[in-house]
Tab-separated table of C-alpha atoms in Angstrom:
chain	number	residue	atom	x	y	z
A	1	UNK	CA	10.326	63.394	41.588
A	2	UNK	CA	13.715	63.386	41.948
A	3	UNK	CA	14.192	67.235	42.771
A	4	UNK	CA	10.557	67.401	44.364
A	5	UNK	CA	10.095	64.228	46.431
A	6	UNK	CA	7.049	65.793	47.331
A	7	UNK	CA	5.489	65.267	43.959
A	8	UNK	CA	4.858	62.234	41.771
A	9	UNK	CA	4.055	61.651	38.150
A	10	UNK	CA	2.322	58.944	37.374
A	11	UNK	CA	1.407	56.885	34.018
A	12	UNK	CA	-1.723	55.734	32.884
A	13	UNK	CA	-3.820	57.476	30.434
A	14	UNK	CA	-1.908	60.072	29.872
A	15	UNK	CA	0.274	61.634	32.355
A	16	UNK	CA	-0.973	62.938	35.707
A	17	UNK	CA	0.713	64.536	38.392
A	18	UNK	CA	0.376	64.369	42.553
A	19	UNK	CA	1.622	65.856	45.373
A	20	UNK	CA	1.452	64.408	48.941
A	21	UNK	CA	-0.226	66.551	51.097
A	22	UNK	CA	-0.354	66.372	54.832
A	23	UNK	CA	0.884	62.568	54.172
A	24	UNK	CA	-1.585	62.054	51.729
A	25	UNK	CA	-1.234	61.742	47.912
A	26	UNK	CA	-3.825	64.257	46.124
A	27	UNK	CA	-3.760	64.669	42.300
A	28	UNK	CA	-2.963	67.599	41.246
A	29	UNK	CA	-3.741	67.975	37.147
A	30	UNK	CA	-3.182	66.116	33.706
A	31	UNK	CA	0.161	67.015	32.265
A	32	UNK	CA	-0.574	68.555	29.004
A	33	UNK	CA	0.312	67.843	25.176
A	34	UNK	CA	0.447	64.173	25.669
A	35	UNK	CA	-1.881	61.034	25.297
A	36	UNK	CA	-1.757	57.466	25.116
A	37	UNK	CA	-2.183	53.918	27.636
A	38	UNK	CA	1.265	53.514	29.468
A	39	UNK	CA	2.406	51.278	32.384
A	40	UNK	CA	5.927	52.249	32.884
A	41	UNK	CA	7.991	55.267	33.721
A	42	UNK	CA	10.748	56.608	34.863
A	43	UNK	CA	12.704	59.865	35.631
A	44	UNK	CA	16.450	60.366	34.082
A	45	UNK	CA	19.065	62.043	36.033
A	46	UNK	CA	18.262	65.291	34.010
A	47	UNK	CA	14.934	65.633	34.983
A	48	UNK	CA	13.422	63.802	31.379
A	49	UNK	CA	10.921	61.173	31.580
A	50	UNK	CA	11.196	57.629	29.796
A	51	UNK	CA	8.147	56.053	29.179
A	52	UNK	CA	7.762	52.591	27.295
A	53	UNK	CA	4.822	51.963	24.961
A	54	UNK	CA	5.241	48.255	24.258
A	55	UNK	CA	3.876	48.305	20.439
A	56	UNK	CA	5.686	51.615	19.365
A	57	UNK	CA	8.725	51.450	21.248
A	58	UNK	CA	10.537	54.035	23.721
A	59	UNK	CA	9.701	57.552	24.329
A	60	UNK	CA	11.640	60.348	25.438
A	61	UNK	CA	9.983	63.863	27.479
A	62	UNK	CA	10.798	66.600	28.602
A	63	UNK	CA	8.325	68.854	30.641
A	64	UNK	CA	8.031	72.634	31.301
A	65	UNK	CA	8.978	73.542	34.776
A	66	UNK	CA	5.813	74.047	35.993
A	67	UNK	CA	5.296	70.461	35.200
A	68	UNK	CA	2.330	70.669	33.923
A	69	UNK	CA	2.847	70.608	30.510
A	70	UNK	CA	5.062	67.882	27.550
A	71	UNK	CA	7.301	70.337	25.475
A	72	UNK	CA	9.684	68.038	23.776
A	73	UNK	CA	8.593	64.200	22.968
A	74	UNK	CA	10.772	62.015	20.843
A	75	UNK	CA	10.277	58.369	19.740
A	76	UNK	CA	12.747	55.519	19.949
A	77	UNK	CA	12.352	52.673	17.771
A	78	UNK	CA	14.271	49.919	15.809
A	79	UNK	CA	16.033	52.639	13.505
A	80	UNK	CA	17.674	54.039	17.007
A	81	UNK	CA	19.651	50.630	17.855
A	82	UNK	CA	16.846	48.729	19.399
A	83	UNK	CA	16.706	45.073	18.583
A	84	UNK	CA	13.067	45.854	17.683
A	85	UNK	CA	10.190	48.328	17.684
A	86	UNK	CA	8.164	46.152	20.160
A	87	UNK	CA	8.372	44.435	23.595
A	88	UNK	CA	10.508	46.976	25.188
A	89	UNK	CA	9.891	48.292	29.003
A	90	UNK	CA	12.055	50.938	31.082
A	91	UNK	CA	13.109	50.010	34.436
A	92	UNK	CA	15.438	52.071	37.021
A	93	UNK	CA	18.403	49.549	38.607
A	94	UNK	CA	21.151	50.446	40.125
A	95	UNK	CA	19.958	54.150	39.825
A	96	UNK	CA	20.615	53.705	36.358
A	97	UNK	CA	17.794	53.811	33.616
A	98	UNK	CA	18.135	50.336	31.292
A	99	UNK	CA	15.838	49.174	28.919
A	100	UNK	CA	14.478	45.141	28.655
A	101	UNK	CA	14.165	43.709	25.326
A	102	UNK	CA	13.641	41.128	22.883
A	103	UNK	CA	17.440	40.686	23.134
A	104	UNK	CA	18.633	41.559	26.704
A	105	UNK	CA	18.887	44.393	28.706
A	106	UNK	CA	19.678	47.916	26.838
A	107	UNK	CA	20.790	51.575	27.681
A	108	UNK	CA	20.507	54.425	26.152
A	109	UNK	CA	23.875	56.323	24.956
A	110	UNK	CA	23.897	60.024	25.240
A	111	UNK	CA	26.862	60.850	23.350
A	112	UNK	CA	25.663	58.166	20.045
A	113	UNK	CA	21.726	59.260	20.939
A	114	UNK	CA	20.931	55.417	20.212
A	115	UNK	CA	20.142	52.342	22.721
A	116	UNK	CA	23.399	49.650	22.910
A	117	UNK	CA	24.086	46.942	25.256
A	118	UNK	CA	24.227	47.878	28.465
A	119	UNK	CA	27.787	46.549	29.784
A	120	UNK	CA	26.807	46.100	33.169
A	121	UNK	CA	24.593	42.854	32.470
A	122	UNK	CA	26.064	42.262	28.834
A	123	UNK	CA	27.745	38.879	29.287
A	124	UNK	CA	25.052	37.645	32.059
A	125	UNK	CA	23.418	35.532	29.171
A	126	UNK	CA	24.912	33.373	25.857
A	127	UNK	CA	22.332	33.809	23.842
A	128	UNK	CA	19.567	36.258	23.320
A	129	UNK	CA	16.748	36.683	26.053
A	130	UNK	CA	13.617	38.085	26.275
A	131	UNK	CA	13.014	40.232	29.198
A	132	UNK	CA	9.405	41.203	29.725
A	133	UNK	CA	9.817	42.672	33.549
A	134	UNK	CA	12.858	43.803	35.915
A	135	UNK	CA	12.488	44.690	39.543
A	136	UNK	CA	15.416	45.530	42.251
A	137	UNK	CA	14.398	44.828	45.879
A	138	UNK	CA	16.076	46.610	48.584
A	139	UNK	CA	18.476	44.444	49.491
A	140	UNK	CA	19.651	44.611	45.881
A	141	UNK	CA	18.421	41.263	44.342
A	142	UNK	CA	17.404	41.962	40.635
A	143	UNK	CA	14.331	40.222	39.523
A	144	UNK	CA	13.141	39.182	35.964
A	145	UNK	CA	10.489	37.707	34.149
A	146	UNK	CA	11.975	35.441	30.844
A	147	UNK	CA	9.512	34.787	28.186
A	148	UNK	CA	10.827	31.713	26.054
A	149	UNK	CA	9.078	29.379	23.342
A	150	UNK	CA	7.105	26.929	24.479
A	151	UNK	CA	8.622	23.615	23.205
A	152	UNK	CA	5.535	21.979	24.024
A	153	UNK	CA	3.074	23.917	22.054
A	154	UNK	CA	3.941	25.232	18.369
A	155	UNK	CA	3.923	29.376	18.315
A	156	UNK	CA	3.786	29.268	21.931
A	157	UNK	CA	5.548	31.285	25.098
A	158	UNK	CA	6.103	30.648	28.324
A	159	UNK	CA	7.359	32.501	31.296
A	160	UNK	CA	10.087	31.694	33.968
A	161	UNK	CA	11.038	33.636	37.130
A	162	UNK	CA	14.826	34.505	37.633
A	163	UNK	CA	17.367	35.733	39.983
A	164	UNK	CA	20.541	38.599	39.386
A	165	UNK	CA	22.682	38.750	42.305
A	166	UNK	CA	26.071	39.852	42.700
A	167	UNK	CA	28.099	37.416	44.470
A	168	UNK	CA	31.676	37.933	45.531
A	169	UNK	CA	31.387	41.226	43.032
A	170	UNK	CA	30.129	39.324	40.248
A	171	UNK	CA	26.435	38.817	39.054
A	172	UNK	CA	25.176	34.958	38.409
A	173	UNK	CA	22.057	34.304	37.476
A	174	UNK	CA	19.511	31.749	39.858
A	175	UNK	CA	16.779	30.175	37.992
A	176	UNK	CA	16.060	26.554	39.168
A	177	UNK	CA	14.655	27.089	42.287
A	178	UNK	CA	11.886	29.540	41.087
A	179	UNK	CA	10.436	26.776	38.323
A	180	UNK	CA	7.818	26.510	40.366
A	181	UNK	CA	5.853	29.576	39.281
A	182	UNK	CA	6.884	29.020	35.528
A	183	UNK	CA	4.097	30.549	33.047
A	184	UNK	CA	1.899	32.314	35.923
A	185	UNK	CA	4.060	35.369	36.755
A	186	UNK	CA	1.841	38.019	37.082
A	187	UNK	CA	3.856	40.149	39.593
A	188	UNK	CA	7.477	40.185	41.594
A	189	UNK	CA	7.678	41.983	45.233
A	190	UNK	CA	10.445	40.772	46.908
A	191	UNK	CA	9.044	41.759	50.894
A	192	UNK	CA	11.590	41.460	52.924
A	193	UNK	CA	15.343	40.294	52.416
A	194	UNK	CA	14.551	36.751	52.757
A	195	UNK	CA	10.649	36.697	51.509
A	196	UNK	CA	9.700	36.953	48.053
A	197	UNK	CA	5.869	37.387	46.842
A	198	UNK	CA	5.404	36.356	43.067
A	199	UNK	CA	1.466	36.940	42.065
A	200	UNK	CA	0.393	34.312	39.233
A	201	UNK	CA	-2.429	33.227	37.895
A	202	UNK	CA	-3.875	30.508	40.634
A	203	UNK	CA	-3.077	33.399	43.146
A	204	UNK	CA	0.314	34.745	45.481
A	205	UNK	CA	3.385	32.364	46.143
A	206	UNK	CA	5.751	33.248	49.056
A	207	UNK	CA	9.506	31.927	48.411
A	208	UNK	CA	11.709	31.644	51.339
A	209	UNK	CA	14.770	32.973	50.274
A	210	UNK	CA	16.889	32.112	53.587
A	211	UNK	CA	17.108	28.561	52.114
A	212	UNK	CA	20.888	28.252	51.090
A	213	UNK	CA	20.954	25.315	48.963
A	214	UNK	CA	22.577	25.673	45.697
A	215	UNK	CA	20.638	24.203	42.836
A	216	UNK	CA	23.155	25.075	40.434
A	217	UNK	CA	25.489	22.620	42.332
A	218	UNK	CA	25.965	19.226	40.588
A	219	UNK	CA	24.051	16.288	42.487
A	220	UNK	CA	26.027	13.061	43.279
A	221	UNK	CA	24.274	10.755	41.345
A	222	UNK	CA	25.348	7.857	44.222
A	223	UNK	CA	23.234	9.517	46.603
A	224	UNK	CA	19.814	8.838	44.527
A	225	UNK	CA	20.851	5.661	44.106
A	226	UNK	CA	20.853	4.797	47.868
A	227	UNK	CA	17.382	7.043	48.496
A	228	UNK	CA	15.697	5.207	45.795
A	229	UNK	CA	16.817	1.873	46.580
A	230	UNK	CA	15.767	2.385	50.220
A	231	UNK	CA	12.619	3.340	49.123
A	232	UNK	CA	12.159	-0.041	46.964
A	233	UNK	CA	12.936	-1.903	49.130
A	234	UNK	CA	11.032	-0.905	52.098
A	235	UNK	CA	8.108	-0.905	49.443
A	236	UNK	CA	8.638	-3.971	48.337
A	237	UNK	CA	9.156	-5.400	52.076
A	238	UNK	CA	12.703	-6.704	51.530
A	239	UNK	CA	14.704	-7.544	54.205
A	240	UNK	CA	17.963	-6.304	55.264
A	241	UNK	CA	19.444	-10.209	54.992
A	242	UNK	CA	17.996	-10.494	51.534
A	243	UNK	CA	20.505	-10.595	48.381
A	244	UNK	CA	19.680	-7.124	47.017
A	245	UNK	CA	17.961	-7.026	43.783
A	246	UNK	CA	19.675	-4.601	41.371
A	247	UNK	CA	17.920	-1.766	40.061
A	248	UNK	CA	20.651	-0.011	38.597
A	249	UNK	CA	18.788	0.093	35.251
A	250	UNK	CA	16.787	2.764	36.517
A	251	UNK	CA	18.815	5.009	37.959
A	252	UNK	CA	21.819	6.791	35.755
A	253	UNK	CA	24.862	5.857	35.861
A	254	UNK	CA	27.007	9.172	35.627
A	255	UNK	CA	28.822	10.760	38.825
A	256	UNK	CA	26.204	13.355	38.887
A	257	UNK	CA	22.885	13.918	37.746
């Protein structure tokens, strides 16, 4: 807890609280007057929990002091300026609580007591996105998990892995080189500033991160023209002296690809 670093509140079913004791965690009790299945939670600046509930939407606590007991629980649903009553998860970034949606990242407004935008990551994305998981390493690097229609498959999602980092004071957004992992994100643990873990499905991917090429960069189109033509013609045996035999057909056309 913010106040108590000493103690910890965790969800699960219900709420439960520890305490670490000679540098070990031992529970301590149930917190009182609430139930229900939760996965994420956080602590506000004021000392209030947020807890997300991904089929009934976002709730608000407050405990006694003695922490051991709920005294004030309010729901947050579409009717309070979410995009909708589902698919919504709390995260902490930048010290700041923000909600992912259906439709982007949210925050809560004291002064309106409704979710808006949040400003901070507002005009990171065109169109709507779907953000089903948000993590900030150490080092700063936000990480999310995208779920987006599966163009393949009829009433289908998939998942892709992507990058927030502020660069020269702005955010931009990496995605390409994480395409890898698309639809088996099962976790994001970014271990050290240039190692990231991603659990999927088939088991745990390491990304090095110190690799500095920019995928977002705009390919000369020449140069695959000279790799792949190398690579015919050593597979077809051609020599050197040989009148080259065009295969521009197969290989575009543009400045860059």
């Amino acid at each position: 807890l913010k106040n108590n670093p000493e103690y910890l509140i965790a969800a699960g079913s219900g709420l439960m609280l520890f305490k670490i004791i000679n540098g070990k965690l031992e529970f301590l009790h149930t917190i009182k007057n609430f139930k229900g299945d939760y996965r994420h939670i956080e602590e506000d600046d004021d000392g209030t929990f947020w807890i997300s509930e991904r089929s009934k939407g976002i709730i608000h606590l407050t405990l006694n002091p003695e922490k051991d007991s709920v005294i004030n629980e309010v729901l947050y649903t579409e009717e309070n300026g979410l995009p909708a009553t589902l698919n919504n998860y709390v995260y902490k970034v930048n010290n700041r609580i923000v909600f992912t949606t259906e439709n982007g990242i949210y925050s809560f407004d004291k002064n309106l007591n409704k979710f808006v935008k949040d400003q901070e990551f507002e005009d990171l994305w065109e169109n709507e996105i779907s953000i089903t998981k948000l993590y900030q390493a150490e080092n700063g690097n936000i990480w999310f998990k995208e779920e987006l229609d599966d163009p393949r498959i009829k009433n289908k999602n998939h998942w892709e892995l992507g990058l927030i980092k502020k660069i020269n004071g702005k955010y931009e957004i990496q995605k390409k080189p994480f395409l890898k992992v698309r639809n088996k994100i099962n976790s994001i643990n970014q271990i050290t500033d240039n190692k990231l873990l991603v659990g999927t499905e088939a088991g745990f991917v390491i990304y090095d991160l110190e690799n500095t090429k920019n995928f977002e960069e705009p390919y000369p189109a020449y140069r695959s023209r000279k790799i792949m033509l190398e690579v015919i013609r050593k597979a077809f045996n051609l020599s050197d002296f040989e009148k080259e035999i065009s295969f521009d057909r197969l290989f575009p056309s543009q400045d860059y690809i």
